[in-house]
């Protein structure tokens, strides 16, 4: 059991900020889950490429001069139907896999965000923080339109040493930070 120093409590007051995008980028289990999914996506894509190559070869064989079936014959039409059926099956398989991966990704984000929310709630209750606002600590570059728009749309324009991002990251990634929890003497602050 530990508590923030009086100075930290005064700095944090009843409001704190957190950089959620930074949490996601540095959340060990989140990154591991996405890497696992990425491997599965790559394996699925390789399987679909193999299926597509087989269909392409079937179509080429059907069009080749050595094909035993004459165009317009029942056997030729049967081969065309088989190729079309296989193409439709591959397309369906691709659509189902895409949907499955999108749902899987959503569950990963949901589970990690729920974990972040729970940890922020524990931290806020522990240190009597009444409000935690989401903010983004990305520096703006006048040459990067996307950064400028993101900066202009920030909900938090200014904060002074009330950033709890690192504290929450330490709590969420205990193994990564050698089982070190929030430092009771450290004031939650904006990273440099």
PDB file of C-alpha atoms in Angstrom:
ATOM      1  CA  UNK A   1       0.000   0.000   0.000  1.00  0.00           C
ATOM      2  CA  UNK A   2       1.415   3.358  -0.997  1.00  0.00           C
ATOM      3  CA  UNK A   3       0.193   6.840  -1.674  1.00  0.00           C
ATOM      4  CA  UNK A   4       1.251   9.812  -3.684  1.00  0.00           C
ATOM      5  CA  UNK A   5       3.218  12.468  -1.866  1.00  0.00           C
ATOM      6  CA  UNK A   6       1.419  15.667  -0.913  1.00  0.00           C
ATOM      7  CA  UNK A   7       3.109  17.431  -3.837  1.00  0.00           C
ATOM      8  CA  UNK A   8       1.930  14.727  -6.235  1.00  0.00           C
ATOM      9  CA  UNK A   9      -1.599  14.890  -4.915  1.00  0.00           C
ATOM     10  CA  UNK A  10      -1.563  18.657  -5.343  1.00  0.00           C
ATOM     11  CA  UNK A  11      -0.168  18.303  -8.875  1.00  0.00           C
ATOM     12  CA  UNK A  12      -2.656  15.635  -9.839  1.00  0.00           C
ATOM     13  CA  UNK A  13      -5.477  17.419  -8.029  1.00  0.00           C
ATOM     14  CA  UNK A  14      -8.729  15.924  -9.110  1.00  0.00           C
ATOM     15  CA  UNK A  15      -7.843  15.780 -12.819  1.00  0.00           C
ATOM     16  CA  UNK A  16      -5.306  13.713 -14.747  1.00  0.00           C
ATOM     17  CA  UNK A  17      -4.623  12.960 -18.384  1.00  0.00           C
ATOM     18  CA  UNK A  18      -3.669   9.767 -20.170  1.00  0.00           C
ATOM     19  CA  UNK A  19      -2.307   9.059 -23.635  1.00  0.00           C
ATOM     20  CA  UNK A  20      -4.374   6.020 -24.636  1.00  0.00           C
ATOM     21  CA  UNK A  21      -2.638   5.600 -28.001  1.00  0.00           C
ATOM     22  CA  UNK A  22       0.714   5.400 -26.203  1.00  0.00           C
ATOM     23  CA  UNK A  23      -0.732   2.802 -23.824  1.00  0.00           C
ATOM     24  CA  UNK A  24      -1.843   0.666 -26.762  1.00  0.00           C
ATOM     25  CA  UNK A  25       1.525   1.041 -28.507  1.00  0.00           C
ATOM     26  CA  UNK A  26       3.424  -0.043 -25.406  1.00  0.00           C
ATOM     27  CA  UNK A  27       0.985  -2.611 -23.944  1.00  0.00           C
ATOM     28  CA  UNK A  28       2.901  -5.893 -24.089  1.00  0.00           C
ATOM     29  CA  UNK A  29      -0.043  -8.316 -24.280  1.00  0.00           C
ATOM     30  CA  UNK A  30      -1.827  -6.133 -26.839  1.00  0.00           C
ATOM     31  CA  UNK A  31       1.223  -6.118 -29.102  1.00  0.00           C
ATOM     32  CA  UNK A  32       1.679  -9.877 -28.635  1.00  0.00           C
ATOM     33  CA  UNK A  33      -1.990 -10.517 -29.491  1.00  0.00           C
ATOM     34  CA  UNK A  34      -1.723  -8.416 -32.645  1.00  0.00           C
ATOM     35  CA  UNK A  35       1.489 -10.218 -33.650  1.00  0.00           C
ATOM     36  CA  UNK A  36      -0.242 -13.587 -33.185  1.00  0.00           C
ATOM     37  CA  UNK A  37      -3.152 -12.405 -35.290  1.00  0.00           C
ATOM     38  CA  UNK A  38      -0.777 -11.026 -37.927  1.00  0.00           C
ATOM     39  CA  UNK A  39       0.815 -14.481 -38.258  1.00  0.00           C
ATOM     40  CA  UNK A  40      -2.628 -16.039 -38.647  1.00  0.00           C
ATOM     41  CA  UNK A  41      -3.569 -13.443 -41.287  1.00  0.00           C
ATOM     42  CA  UNK A  42      -0.361 -14.157 -43.207  1.00  0.00           C
ATOM     43  CA  UNK A  43      -1.038 -17.912 -43.074  1.00  0.00           C
ATOM     44  CA  UNK A  44      -4.623 -17.369 -44.284  1.00  0.00           C
ATOM     45  CA  UNK A  45      -3.401 -15.120 -47.102  1.00  0.00           C
ATOM     46  CA  UNK A  46      -0.848 -17.757 -48.150  1.00  0.00           C
ATOM     47  CA  UNK A  47      -3.594 -20.392 -48.229  1.00  0.00           C
ATOM     48  CA  UNK A  48      -5.827 -18.120 -50.328  1.00  0.00           C
ATOM     49  CA  UNK A  49      -2.945 -17.400 -52.739  1.00  0.00           C
ATOM     50  CA  UNK A  50      -2.401 -21.146 -53.122  1.00  0.00           C
ATOM     51  CA  UNK A  51      -6.103 -21.655 -53.857  1.00  0.00           C
ATOM     52  CA  UNK A  52      -6.064 -18.787 -56.386  1.00  0.00           C
ATOM     53  CA  UNK A  53      -2.995 -20.232 -58.116  1.00  0.00           C
ATOM     54  CA  UNK A  54      -4.722 -23.630 -58.417  1.00  0.00           C
ATOM     55  CA  UNK A  55      -7.784 -21.985 -59.977  1.00  0.00           C
ATOM     56  CA  UNK A  56      -5.589 -19.981 -62.343  1.00  0.00           C
ATOM     57  CA  UNK A  57      -3.819 -23.173 -63.405  1.00  0.00           C
ATOM     58  CA  UNK A  58      -7.166 -24.916 -63.975  1.00  0.00           C
ATOM     59  CA  UNK A  59      -8.299 -22.004 -66.186  1.00  0.00           C
ATOM     60  CA  UNK A  60      -5.005 -22.008 -68.099  1.00  0.00           C
ATOM     61  CA  UNK A  61      -5.207 -25.773 -68.614  1.00  0.00           C
ATOM     62  CA  UNK A  62      -8.754 -25.410 -69.894  1.00  0.00           C
ATOM     63  CA  UNK A  63      -7.631 -22.756 -72.410  1.00  0.00           C
ATOM     64  CA  UNK A  64      -4.479 -24.594 -73.495  1.00  0.00           C
ATOM     65  CA  UNK A  65      -4.282 -26.282 -76.911  1.00  0.00           C
ATOM     66  CA  UNK A  66      -3.655 -29.638 -75.187  1.00  0.00           C
ATOM     67  CA  UNK A  67      -7.014 -29.553 -73.420  1.00  0.00           C
ATOM     68  CA  UNK A  68      -8.942 -32.743 -74.319  1.00  0.00           C
ATOM     69  CA  UNK A  69     -12.292 -30.972 -74.119  1.00  0.00           C
ATOM     70  CA  UNK A  70     -13.584 -28.987 -77.061  1.00  0.00           C
ATOM     71  CA  UNK A  71     -14.965 -25.538 -76.291  1.00  0.00           C
ATOM     72  CA  UNK A  72     -18.726 -25.755 -75.973  1.00  0.00           C
ATOM     73  CA  UNK A  73     -18.692 -29.478 -75.102  1.00  0.00           C
ATOM     74  CA  UNK A  74     -20.474 -30.655 -71.936  1.00  0.00           C
ATOM     75  CA  UNK A  75     -17.104 -31.585 -70.366  1.00  0.00           C
ATOM     76  CA  UNK A  76     -15.684 -28.132 -71.174  1.00  0.00           C
ATOM     77  CA  UNK A  77     -18.743 -26.447 -69.647  1.00  0.00           C
ATOM     78  CA  UNK A  78     -18.429 -28.707 -66.612  1.00  0.00           C
ATOM     79  CA  UNK A  79     -14.802 -27.611 -66.147  1.00  0.00           C
ATOM     80  CA  UNK A  80     -15.846 -23.951 -66.515  1.00  0.00           C
ATOM     81  CA  UNK A  81     -18.519 -24.461 -63.855  1.00  0.00           C
ATOM     82  CA  UNK A  82     -15.999 -26.170 -61.574  1.00  0.00           C
ATOM     83  CA  UNK A  83     -13.589 -23.218 -61.952  1.00  0.00           C
ATOM     84  CA  UNK A  84     -16.388 -20.709 -61.285  1.00  0.00           C
ATOM     85  CA  UNK A  85     -17.517 -22.688 -58.223  1.00  0.00           C
ATOM     86  CA  UNK A  86     -13.973 -22.817 -56.861  1.00  0.00           C
ATOM     87  CA  UNK A  87     -13.574 -19.062 -57.463  1.00  0.00           C
ATOM     88  CA  UNK A  88     -16.803 -18.396 -55.578  1.00  0.00           C
ATOM     89  CA  UNK A  89     -15.673 -20.674 -52.725  1.00  0.00           C
ATOM     90  CA  UNK A  90     -12.333 -18.864 -52.465  1.00  0.00           C
ATOM     91  CA  UNK A  91     -14.077 -15.480 -52.482  1.00  0.00           C
ATOM     92  CA  UNK A  92     -16.473 -16.654 -49.755  1.00  0.00           C
ATOM     93  CA  UNK A  93     -13.585 -18.078 -47.730  1.00  0.00           C
ATOM     94  CA  UNK A  94     -11.717 -14.768 -48.076  1.00  0.00           C
ATOM     95  CA  UNK A  95     -14.761 -12.747 -46.973  1.00  0.00           C
ATOM     96  CA  UNK A  96     -15.403 -15.011 -43.969  1.00  0.00           C
ATOM     97  CA  UNK A  97     -11.757 -14.890 -42.921  1.00  0.00           C
ATOM     98  CA  UNK A  98     -11.697 -11.104 -43.264  1.00  0.00           C
ATOM     99  CA  UNK A  99     -14.818 -10.836 -41.102  1.00  0.00           C
ATOM    100  CA  UNK A 100     -13.343 -13.258 -38.560  1.00  0.00           C
ATOM    101  CA  UNK A 101     -10.086 -11.298 -38.338  1.00  0.00           C
ATOM    102  CA  UNK A 102     -11.931  -7.995 -37.982  1.00  0.00           C
ATOM    103  CA  UNK A 103     -14.026  -9.448 -35.146  1.00  0.00           C
ATOM    104  CA  UNK A 104     -10.906 -10.909 -33.542  1.00  0.00           C
ATOM    105  CA  UNK A 105      -9.132  -7.557 -33.767  1.00  0.00           C
ATOM    106  CA  UNK A 106     -12.151  -5.797 -32.241  1.00  0.00           C
ATOM    107  CA  UNK A 107     -12.136  -8.263 -29.326  1.00  0.00           C
ATOM    108  CA  UNK A 108      -8.424  -7.669 -28.752  1.00  0.00           C
ATOM    109  CA  UNK A 109      -8.974  -3.897 -28.666  1.00  0.00           C
ATOM    110  CA  UNK A 110     -12.072  -4.290 -26.470  1.00  0.00           C
ATOM    111  CA  UNK A 111     -10.342  -6.548 -23.947  1.00  0.00           C
ATOM    112  CA  UNK A 112      -7.254  -4.356 -23.688  1.00  0.00           C
ATOM    113  CA  UNK A 113      -9.277  -1.140 -23.480  1.00  0.00           C
ATOM    114  CA  UNK A 114     -11.415  -2.693 -20.726  1.00  0.00           C
ATOM    115  CA  UNK A 115      -8.219  -3.587 -18.878  1.00  0.00           C
ATOM    116  CA  UNK A 116      -6.922  -0.022 -19.306  1.00  0.00           C
ATOM    117  CA  UNK A 117     -10.203   1.425 -18.036  1.00  0.00           C
ATOM    118  CA  UNK A 118     -10.140  -0.828 -14.982  1.00  0.00           C
ATOM    119  CA  UNK A 119      -6.545   0.103 -14.164  1.00  0.00           C
ATOM    120  CA  UNK A 120      -7.239   3.821 -14.650  1.00  0.00           C
ATOM    121  CA  UNK A 121     -10.238   3.499 -12.331  1.00  0.00           C
ATOM    122  CA  UNK A 122      -8.137   1.721  -9.655  1.00  0.00           C
ATOM    123  CA  UNK A 123      -5.386   4.322  -9.976  1.00  0.00           C
ATOM    124  CA  UNK A 124      -7.799   7.259  -9.906  1.00  0.00           C
ATOM    125  CA  UNK A 125      -9.620   5.933  -6.862  1.00  0.00           C
ATOM    126  CA  UNK A 126      -6.334   5.254  -5.070  1.00  0.00           C
ATOM    127  CA  UNK A 127      -5.128   8.834  -5.630  1.00  0.00           C
ATOM    128  CA  UNK A 128      -8.454  10.649  -5.392  1.00  0.00           C
ATOM    129  CA  UNK A 129      -8.473  11.675  -9.030  1.00  0.00           C
ATOM    130  CA  UNK A 130     -11.992  12.606 -10.044  1.00  0.00           C
ATOM    131  CA  UNK A 131     -11.507  12.964 -13.785  1.00  0.00           C
ATOM    132  CA  UNK A 132      -9.118  11.365 -16.266  1.00  0.00           C
ATOM    133  CA  UNK A 133      -9.088  12.916 -19.723  1.00  0.00           C
ATOM    134  CA  UNK A 134      -7.751  11.304 -22.846  1.00  0.00           C
ATOM    135  CA  UNK A 135      -5.095  13.291 -24.641  1.00  0.00           C
ATOM    136  CA  UNK A 136      -2.404  12.808 -27.228  1.00  0.00           C
ATOM    137  CA  UNK A 137       1.196  13.796 -26.587  1.00  0.00           C
ATOM    138  CA  UNK A 138       2.245  13.859 -30.247  1.00  0.00           C
ATOM    139  CA  UNK A 139       4.142  16.957 -31.279  1.00  0.00           C
ATOM    140  CA  UNK A 140       2.716  18.847 -34.243  1.00  0.00           C
ATOM    141  CA  UNK A 141       4.755  19.559 -37.319  1.00  0.00           C
ATOM    142  CA  UNK A 142       3.511  22.431 -39.496  1.00  0.00           C
ATOM    143  CA  UNK A 143       4.475  20.370 -42.554  1.00  0.00           C
ATOM    144  CA  UNK A 144       2.300  17.388 -41.595  1.00  0.00           C
ATOM    145  CA  UNK A 145      -1.396  18.126 -42.182  1.00  0.00           C
ATOM    146  CA  UNK A 146      -2.558  15.038 -40.265  1.00  0.00           C
ATOM    147  CA  UNK A 147      -0.519  16.002 -37.178  1.00  0.00           C
ATOM    148  CA  UNK A 148      -1.792  19.578 -37.345  1.00  0.00           C
ATOM    149  CA  UNK A 149      -5.425  18.453 -37.547  1.00  0.00           C
ATOM    150  CA  UNK A 150      -4.909  16.003 -34.690  1.00  0.00           C
ATOM    151  CA  UNK A 151      -3.291  18.756 -32.635  1.00  0.00           C
ATOM    152  CA  UNK A 152      -6.028  21.266 -33.343  1.00  0.00           C
ATOM    153  CA  UNK A 153      -8.661  18.710 -32.321  1.00  0.00           C
ATOM    154  CA  UNK A 154      -6.994  17.810 -29.019  1.00  0.00           C
ATOM    155  CA  UNK A 155      -9.393  17.839 -26.095  1.00  0.00           C
ATOM    156  CA  UNK A 156      -6.571  18.811 -23.734  1.00  0.00           C
ATOM    157  CA  UNK A 157      -4.699  21.905 -24.856  1.00  0.00           C
ATOM    158  CA  UNK A 158      -2.417  22.141 -21.825  1.00  0.00           C
ATOM    159  CA  UNK A 159      -1.557  19.921 -18.890  1.00  0.00           C
ATOM    160  CA  UNK A 160       1.136  20.358 -16.284  1.00  0.00           C
ATOM    161  CA  UNK A 161       2.528  17.199 -14.684  1.00  0.00           C
ATOM    162  CA  UNK A 162      -0.804  15.366 -14.439  1.00  0.00           C
ATOM    163  CA  UNK A 163      -0.065  12.635 -17.015  1.00  0.00           C
ATOM    164  CA  UNK A 164      -0.634   9.158 -15.548  1.00  0.00           C
ATOM    165  CA  UNK A 165       0.256   7.268 -18.737  1.00  0.00           C
ATOM    166  CA  UNK A 166       3.544   5.830 -17.439  1.00  0.00           C
ATOM    167  CA  UNK A 167       1.949   4.818 -14.117  1.00  0.00           C
ATOM    168  CA  UNK A 168      -0.769   2.912 -15.935  1.00  0.00           C
ATOM    169  CA  UNK A 169       1.757   1.309 -18.301  1.00  0.00           C
ATOM    170  CA  UNK A 170       3.807   0.073 -15.336  1.00  0.00           C
ATOM    171  CA  UNK A 171       0.684  -1.474 -13.834  1.00  0.00           C
ATOM    172  CA  UNK A 172      -0.374  -3.096 -17.131  1.00  0.00           C
ATOM    173  CA  UNK A 173       3.094  -4.386 -18.091  1.00  0.00           C
ATOM    174  CA  UNK A 174       4.493  -5.611 -14.762  1.00  0.00           C
ATOM    175  CA  UNK A 175       6.783  -8.233 -16.321  1.00  0.00           C
ATOM    176  CA  UNK A 176       8.142  -5.761 -18.843  1.00  0.00           C
ATOM    177  CA  UNK A 177       9.075  -3.282 -16.114  1.00  0.00           C
ATOM    178  CA  UNK A 178      10.569  -5.964 -13.813  1.00  0.00           C
ATOM    179  CA  UNK A 179       7.474  -6.152 -11.598  1.00  0.00           C
ATOM    180  CA  UNK A 180       7.809  -2.529 -10.560  1.00  0.00           C
ATOM    181  CA  UNK A 181       4.514  -0.848  -9.772  1.00  0.00           C
ATOM    182  CA  UNK A 182       3.838   2.859  -9.645  1.00  0.00           C
ATOM    183  CA  UNK A 183       6.533   4.681  -7.714  1.00  0.00           C
ATOM    184  CA  UNK A 184       4.960   6.250  -4.628  1.00  0.00           C
ATOM    185  CA  UNK A 185       7.430   9.140  -4.768  1.00  0.00           C
ATOM    186  CA  UNK A 186       6.938   9.870  -8.454  1.00  0.00           C
ATOM    187  CA  UNK A 187       4.559  12.619  -9.470  1.00  0.00           C
ATOM    188  CA  UNK A 188       2.422  11.622 -12.455  1.00  0.00           C
ATOM    189  CA  UNK A 189       3.741  13.882 -15.176  1.00  0.00           C
ATOM    190  CA  UNK A 190       3.943  14.474 -18.858  1.00  0.00           C
ATOM    191  CA  UNK A 191       6.713  12.412 -20.490  1.00  0.00           C
ATOM    192  CA  UNK A 192       9.574  14.377 -22.024  1.00  0.00           C
TER     193      UNK A 192
END
